[in-house]
């Protein structure tokens, strides 16, 4: 009995806050029929969820809220997966603007989707919420230093062909370097030239520009962005999205990750599964010396774990 109680306690605990072990719970429903003493023993052995309260063991309200969140992870993942991609991106952006989710999610949507996908998300946003995405970003972020950058990113319709002007890329690499030097102690994200380059140029053009930046200045542009988080996220999403998403996944799996960090697991798995997940896996292996699917399987639980691994690995 002790082993069964321990297994069920672990199933309910949501260790690491990444789902619960539903199969173990279902097994207990069958195996513990007409054995109320087992459930009583379970309640007494799980002080996190139950507390002595007169003649009963009372459920702790705070832990019940925690459990509700963990039980919902699989449901939320499946809802995201089932949505039309345009609606999904529109709702992700709306959560940032109206529910205080991290602004990085808007940067992801704006910078890692194709021109048509971003346009589709903007159409879906307007249909769902009766505002344009651009106007909501401009209003909700009006007091943030990165407001102009975000508005430009979500408004972009980038050229997606292969042609790049080397001369222009070199000139803009020099312009970025000059902006970095002139912004010492200030906000680079408010520099009009930096915002123009990042919000209008094609992704191949930006990759070439960042290559010339490194040749000119001896370091990757990300290294010169310091605490300019929005700029760094935009640069990574535009030029090296697979590396960016592998870092987001690693942060979500890290002990002590917050609620929004953990939510990134489902978001990235669902939105990138059909796009560049193999590249994300390779980037994760290169940076962290482990397989992404193994890290997820070792940290998540139950159906949520199985769904994540399925999205990451496929068949």
CSV table of C-alpha atoms in Angstrom, one decimal:
chain,number,residue,atom,x,y,z
A,1,UNK,CA,0.0,0.0,0.0
A,2,UNK,CA,2.8,2.4,0.8
A,3,UNK,CA,4.2,2.2,-2.7
A,4,UNK,CA,0.8,2.8,-4.2
A,5,UNK,CA,0.2,5.8,-2.0
A,6,UNK,CA,3.7,7.2,-2.8
A,7,UNK,CA,3.1,6.7,-6.6
A,8,UNK,CA,-0.3,8.5,-6.4
A,9,UNK,CA,1.2,11.3,-4.3
A,10,UNK,CA,3.9,11.8,-6.9
A,11,UNK,CA,1.3,11.7,-9.7
A,12,UNK,CA,-0.7,14.5,-8.0
A,13,UNK,CA,2.4,16.6,-7.1
A,14,UNK,CA,3.2,17.9,-10.6
A,15,UNK,CA,6.9,17.8,-9.7
A,16,UNK,CA,8.5,20.7,-11.6
A,17,UNK,CA,5.1,22.1,-12.4
A,18,UNK,CA,4.9,20.5,-15.8
A,19,UNK,CA,1.7,18.4,-15.9
A,20,UNK,CA,0.4,15.5,-13.8
A,21,UNK,CA,0.5,11.7,-14.2
A,22,UNK,CA,-3.0,10.9,-15.3
A,23,UNK,CA,-2.5,7.2,-16.0
A,24,UNK,CA,-1.4,6.6,-12.4
A,25,UNK,CA,-4.4,8.4,-11.2
A,26,UNK,CA,-6.8,6.4,-13.4
A,27,UNK,CA,-5.1,3.2,-12.2
A,28,UNK,CA,-5.9,4.2,-8.6
A,29,UNK,CA,-9.6,4.7,-9.5
A,30,UNK,CA,-9.8,1.0,-10.5
A,31,UNK,CA,-7.3,-0.5,-8.0
A,32,UNK,CA,-8.6,1.3,-4.9
A,33,UNK,CA,-12.3,0.6,-5.3
A,34,UNK,CA,-14.0,-0.2,-2.0
A,35,UNK,CA,-10.8,0.6,-0.1
A,36,UNK,CA,-11.4,3.9,1.6
A,37,UNK,CA,-8.5,3.2,3.9
A,38,UNK,CA,-6.1,3.7,1.0
A,39,UNK,CA,-7.6,7.1,0.1
A,40,UNK,CA,-7.5,8.1,3.8
A,41,UNK,CA,-3.8,7.0,3.9
A,42,UNK,CA,-3.2,9.1,0.7
A,43,UNK,CA,-4.7,12.2,2.3
A,44,UNK,CA,-2.7,11.8,5.5
A,45,UNK,CA,0.6,11.3,3.5
A,46,UNK,CA,0.1,14.4,1.3
A,47,UNK,CA,0.3,17.5,3.6
A,48,UNK,CA,0.8,19.8,0.6
A,49,UNK,CA,-2.7,19.0,-0.7
A,50,UNK,CA,-4.5,18.1,2.6
A,51,UNK,CA,-4.4,19.5,6.1
A,52,UNK,CA,-5.9,18.3,9.3
A,53,UNK,CA,-9.1,20.2,9.9
A,54,UNK,CA,-11.1,18.9,12.8
A,55,UNK,CA,-12.4,15.4,11.9
A,56,UNK,CA,-11.4,15.6,8.2
A,57,UNK,CA,-8.4,16.2,6.0
A,58,UNK,CA,-9.2,19.4,4.1
A,59,UNK,CA,-8.0,20.2,0.6
A,60,UNK,CA,-5.7,23.2,0.6
A,61,UNK,CA,-7.1,25.9,-1.6
A,62,UNK,CA,-3.7,27.2,-2.9
A,63,UNK,CA,-2.6,23.7,-3.9
A,64,UNK,CA,-5.9,23.0,-5.6
A,65,UNK,CA,-5.3,26.1,-7.8
A,66,UNK,CA,-1.9,24.7,-8.6
A,67,UNK,CA,-3.3,21.4,-9.5
A,68,UNK,CA,-6.0,23.0,-11.7
A,69,UNK,CA,-3.2,24.7,-13.7
A,70,UNK,CA,-1.2,21.5,-14.0
A,71,UNK,CA,-4.3,19.5,-15.2
A,72,UNK,CA,-5.0,22.2,-17.7
A,73,UNK,CA,-1.6,22.0,-19.5
A,74,UNK,CA,-2.6,19.1,-21.7
A,75,UNK,CA,-6.0,20.6,-22.5
A,76,UNK,CA,-4.4,24.0,-23.4
A,77,UNK,CA,-1.8,22.3,-25.6
A,78,UNK,CA,-4.5,20.4,-27.5
A,79,UNK,CA,-6.6,23.5,-28.0
A,80,UNK,CA,-3.6,25.4,-29.3
A,81,UNK,CA,-2.8,22.5,-31.6
A,82,UNK,CA,-6.3,22.3,-33.0
A,83,UNK,CA,-6.7,26.1,-33.7
A,84,UNK,CA,-6.1,27.6,-37.1
A,85,UNK,CA,-2.6,29.0,-37.0
A,86,UNK,CA,-3.8,32.6,-37.7
A,87,UNK,CA,-6.3,32.5,-34.8
A,88,UNK,CA,-3.6,30.9,-32.6
A,89,UNK,CA,-1.2,33.7,-33.3
A,90,UNK,CA,-3.9,36.3,-32.9
A,91,UNK,CA,-4.8,34.9,-29.5
A,92,UNK,CA,-1.2,34.6,-28.4
A,93,UNK,CA,-0.7,38.3,-29.2
A,94,UNK,CA,-3.9,39.3,-27.5
A,95,UNK,CA,-2.8,37.6,-24.3
A,96,UNK,CA,0.3,39.7,-24.3
A,97,UNK,CA,-1.6,42.9,-24.8
A,98,UNK,CA,-4.5,42.2,-22.4
A,99,UNK,CA,-3.3,39.6,-19.9
A,100,UNK,CA,0.3,40.7,-19.2
A,101,UNK,CA,2.0,37.8,-21.0
A,102,UNK,CA,5.6,38.4,-22.0
A,103,UNK,CA,6.1,40.9,-24.9
A,104,UNK,CA,8.6,38.4,-26.4
A,105,UNK,CA,5.6,36.4,-27.6
A,106,UNK,CA,4.6,39.3,-29.9
A,107,UNK,CA,8.2,39.4,-31.2
A,108,UNK,CA,8.1,35.7,-31.9
A,109,UNK,CA,4.8,36.0,-33.9
A,110,UNK,CA,6.0,39.0,-35.8
A,111,UNK,CA,9.5,37.8,-36.6
A,112,UNK,CA,9.3,34.0,-37.1
A,113,UNK,CA,6.2,33.8,-39.3
A,114,UNK,CA,6.2,34.3,-43.1
A,115,UNK,CA,4.8,37.6,-44.5
A,116,UNK,CA,1.6,35.8,-45.4
A,117,UNK,CA,1.3,34.1,-42.0
A,118,UNK,CA,1.8,37.4,-40.1
A,119,UNK,CA,-0.8,39.1,-42.4
A,120,UNK,CA,-3.2,36.2,-41.7
A,121,UNK,CA,-2.7,36.7,-37.9
A,122,UNK,CA,-3.4,40.4,-38.3
A,123,UNK,CA,-6.6,39.6,-40.2
A,124,UNK,CA,-7.7,37.1,-37.5
A,125,UNK,CA,-6.9,39.5,-34.7
A,126,UNK,CA,-9.2,42.1,-36.3
A,127,UNK,CA,-12.0,39.6,-36.9
A,128,UNK,CA,-11.7,38.3,-33.3
A,129,UNK,CA,-11.2,41.5,-31.3
A,130,UNK,CA,-12.5,44.3,-33.5
A,131,UNK,CA,-9.2,46.2,-33.4
A,132,UNK,CA,-6.1,45.9,-35.5
A,133,UNK,CA,-3.1,44.3,-33.9
A,134,UNK,CA,-1.1,47.4,-34.8
A,135,UNK,CA,-3.4,49.8,-33.0
A,136,UNK,CA,-3.5,47.6,-29.9
A,137,UNK,CA,0.2,47.2,-29.8
A,138,UNK,CA,0.6,51.0,-30.2
A,139,UNK,CA,-1.9,51.8,-27.5
A,140,UNK,CA,-0.9,49.1,-25.0
A,141,UNK,CA,2.9,49.6,-25.3
A,142,UNK,CA,2.7,53.4,-25.7
A,143,UNK,CA,4.7,53.9,-22.5
A,144,UNK,CA,7.4,51.3,-23.3
A,145,UNK,CA,10.7,52.3,-25.0
A,146,UNK,CA,10.2,49.4,-27.4
A,147,UNK,CA,6.8,50.6,-28.7
A,148,UNK,CA,8.0,51.8,-32.1
A,149,UNK,CA,9.9,48.5,-32.6
A,150,UNK,CA,6.9,46.3,-31.8
A,151,UNK,CA,4.5,48.3,-34.0
A,152,UNK,CA,7.0,48.1,-36.9
A,153,UNK,CA,7.5,44.4,-36.4
A,154,UNK,CA,3.8,43.5,-36.4
A,155,UNK,CA,3.1,45.8,-39.3
A,156,UNK,CA,5.8,44.4,-41.5
A,157,UNK,CA,5.3,42.6,-44.8
A,158,UNK,CA,8.8,41.5,-45.7
A,159,UNK,CA,10.3,40.6,-49.1
A,160,UNK,CA,10.9,36.8,-48.9
A,161,UNK,CA,13.1,36.3,-52.0
A,162,UNK,CA,16.8,35.4,-52.0
A,163,UNK,CA,18.2,38.7,-53.4
A,164,UNK,CA,20.4,40.8,-51.1
A,165,UNK,CA,22.3,43.9,-51.9
A,166,UNK,CA,25.8,43.4,-50.4
A,167,UNK,CA,26.5,47.1,-50.5
A,168,UNK,CA,23.3,47.9,-48.6
A,169,UNK,CA,23.9,45.2,-46.1
A,170,UNK,CA,27.5,46.5,-45.4
A,171,UNK,CA,26.2,50.1,-45.1
A,172,UNK,CA,23.5,49.0,-42.7
A,173,UNK,CA,26.0,47.0,-40.6
A,174,UNK,CA,28.1,50.2,-40.3
A,175,UNK,CA,24.9,52.1,-39.4
A,176,UNK,CA,24.1,49.6,-36.7
A,177,UNK,CA,27.6,49.9,-35.3
A,178,UNK,CA,27.3,53.6,-35.2
A,179,UNK,CA,24.0,53.4,-33.4
A,180,UNK,CA,25.4,51.1,-30.8
A,181,UNK,CA,28.2,53.5,-30.1
A,182,UNK,CA,26.0,56.6,-30.0
A,183,UNK,CA,23.5,54.8,-27.6
A,184,UNK,CA,26.0,54.4,-24.8
A,185,UNK,CA,23.9,54.9,-21.7
A,186,UNK,CA,20.8,55.4,-23.7
A,187,UNK,CA,18.1,53.2,-25.3
A,188,UNK,CA,19.2,51.7,-28.6
A,189,UNK,CA,15.7,50.4,-29.1
A,190,UNK,CA,14.5,54.0,-29.6
A,191,UNK,CA,17.0,54.6,-32.5
A,192,UNK,CA,15.0,55.3,-35.7
A,193,UNK,CA,17.6,53.8,-37.9
A,194,UNK,CA,17.8,50.5,-35.9
A,195,UNK,CA,14.1,50.2,-35.9
A,196,UNK,CA,13.9,50.9,-39.6
A,197,UNK,CA,16.4,48.2,-40.5
A,198,UNK,CA,14.9,45.5,-38.2
A,199,UNK,CA,11.3,46.2,-39.2
A,200,UNK,CA,11.6,46.5,-42.9
A,201,UNK,CA,14.5,44.4,-44.3
A,202,UNK,CA,14.1,40.8,-45.4
A,203,UNK,CA,15.4,38.0,-43.2
A,204,UNK,CA,18.2,37.0,-45.7
A,205,UNK,CA,19.3,40.7,-45.8
A,206,UNK,CA,19.4,40.9,-42.1
A,207,UNK,CA,21.4,37.7,-41.8
A,208,UNK,CA,24.0,39.2,-44.2
A,209,UNK,CA,23.9,42.5,-42.4
A,210,UNK,CA,24.6,40.8,-39.1
A,211,UNK,CA,27.5,38.8,-40.7
A,212,UNK,CA,29.1,42.0,-41.9
A,213,UNK,CA,28.5,43.5,-38.4
A,214,UNK,CA,30.6,40.7,-36.9
A,215,UNK,CA,33.3,41.2,-39.6
A,216,UNK,CA,33.4,45.0,-38.9
A,217,UNK,CA,33.2,44.9,-35.1
A,218,UNK,CA,34.6,41.5,-34.1
A,219,UNK,CA,31.5,40.3,-32.3
A,220,UNK,CA,27.9,39.3,-32.9
A,221,UNK,CA,25.5,42.1,-32.7
A,222,UNK,CA,23.6,40.3,-29.9
A,223,UNK,CA,26.7,40.8,-27.7
A,224,UNK,CA,26.4,44.6,-28.2
A,225,UNK,CA,22.8,44.8,-27.2
A,226,UNK,CA,23.4,44.5,-23.5
A,227,UNK,CA,20.1,44.8,-21.6
A,228,UNK,CA,18.1,45.7,-24.7
A,229,UNK,CA,15.9,42.6,-24.4
A,230,UNK,CA,13.4,43.4,-27.0
A,231,UNK,CA,16.1,44.1,-29.6
A,232,UNK,CA,18.0,41.0,-28.8
A,233,UNK,CA,14.8,38.8,-29.1
A,234,UNK,CA,14.0,40.5,-32.4
A,235,UNK,CA,17.5,39.9,-33.8
A,236,UNK,CA,17.5,36.2,-32.7
A,237,UNK,CA,14.0,35.5,-34.0
A,238,UNK,CA,14.8,37.1,-37.4
A,239,UNK,CA,18.2,35.6,-37.9
A,240,UNK,CA,18.6,32.5,-35.8
A,241,UNK,CA,15.0,31.4,-34.8
A,242,UNK,CA,16.0,27.7,-34.2
A,243,UNK,CA,18.6,28.8,-31.7
A,244,UNK,CA,16.2,31.2,-30.1
A,245,UNK,CA,13.5,28.6,-29.6
A,246,UNK,CA,15.9,26.1,-28.2
A,247,UNK,CA,16.9,28.6,-25.5
A,248,UNK,CA,13.2,29.3,-24.8
A,249,UNK,CA,12.6,25.6,-24.3
A,250,UNK,CA,15.7,25.3,-22.1
A,251,UNK,CA,14.4,28.2,-19.9
A,252,UNK,CA,11.0,26.5,-19.6
A,253,UNK,CA,12.6,23.3,-18.4
A,254,UNK,CA,14.8,25.0,-15.9
A,255,UNK,CA,14.1,24.5,-12.2
A,256,UNK,CA,12.4,27.6,-10.9
A,257,UNK,CA,10.9,28.7,-14.2
A,258,UNK,CA,7.9,30.9,-13.7
A,259,UNK,CA,4.4,30.3,-15.0
A,260,UNK,CA,4.9,32.1,-18.3
A,261,UNK,CA,8.2,30.3,-18.8
A,262,UNK,CA,6.6,27.0,-18.4
A,263,UNK,CA,3.8,27.9,-20.8
A,264,UNK,CA,6.4,28.4,-23.5
A,265,UNK,CA,6.9,24.6,-23.7
A,266,UNK,CA,3.4,24.0,-25.3
A,267,UNK,CA,3.6,27.2,-27.3
A,268,UNK,CA,6.9,26.4,-29.0
A,269,UNK,CA,6.1,22.7,-29.4
A,270,UNK,CA,2.8,23.4,-31.1
A,271,UNK,CA,3.8,26.4,-33.3
A,272,UNK,CA,7.2,25.0,-34.5
A,273,UNK,CA,6.4,21.3,-34.8
A,274,UNK,CA,5.6,21.5,-38.5
A,275,UNK,CA,8.1,24.3,-39.2
A,276,UNK,CA,11.6,23.9,-37.8
A,277,UNK,CA,11.5,21.5,-34.9
A,278,UNK,CA,14.4,19.4,-36.2
A,279,UNK,CA,16.5,22.5,-36.3
A,280,UNK,CA,15.5,23.4,-32.8
A,281,UNK,CA,16.4,19.9,-31.6
A,282,UNK,CA,19.8,20.2,-33.3
A,283,UNK,CA,20.4,23.7,-31.8
A,284,UNK,CA,19.4,22.4,-28.3
A,285,UNK,CA,21.8,19.5,-28.6
A,286,UNK,CA,24.6,21.8,-29.7
A,287,UNK,CA,24.0,24.3,-26.9
A,288,UNK,CA,23.1,22.1,-24.0
A,289,UNK,CA,24.6,18.7,-24.8
A,290,UNK,CA,21.4,16.7,-24.5
A,291,UNK,CA,18.4,15.7,-26.6
A,292,UNK,CA,15.5,18.1,-26.3
A,293,UNK,CA,13.0,15.2,-26.2
A,294,UNK,CA,14.9,13.5,-23.4
A,295,UNK,CA,14.9,16.8,-21.3
A,296,UNK,CA,11.2,17.1,-21.8
A,297,UNK,CA,10.5,13.5,-21.0
A,298,UNK,CA,12.5,13.8,-17.8
A,299,UNK,CA,10.7,17.0,-16.6
A,300,UNK,CA,7.1,16.8,-17.7
A,301,UNK,CA,4.4,14.3,-16.7
A,302,UNK,CA,1.5,12.3,-18.0
A,303,UNK,CA,-0.4,13.2,-21.2
A,304,UNK,CA,1.3,16.6,-21.3
A,305,UNK,CA,4.7,15.0,-21.5
A,306,UNK,CA,3.5,12.5,-24.2
A,307,UNK,CA,2.0,15.3,-26.3
A,308,UNK,CA,5.1,17.4,-26.1
A,309,UNK,CA,7.4,14.5,-27.1
A,310,UNK,CA,5.1,13.6,-30.0
A,311,UNK,CA,5.2,17.2,-31.3
A,312,UNK,CA,9.0,17.3,-30.9
A,313,UNK,CA,9.9,14.0,-32.4
A,314,UNK,CA,6.9,13.0,-34.5
A,315,UNK,CA,6.4,9.4,-35.3
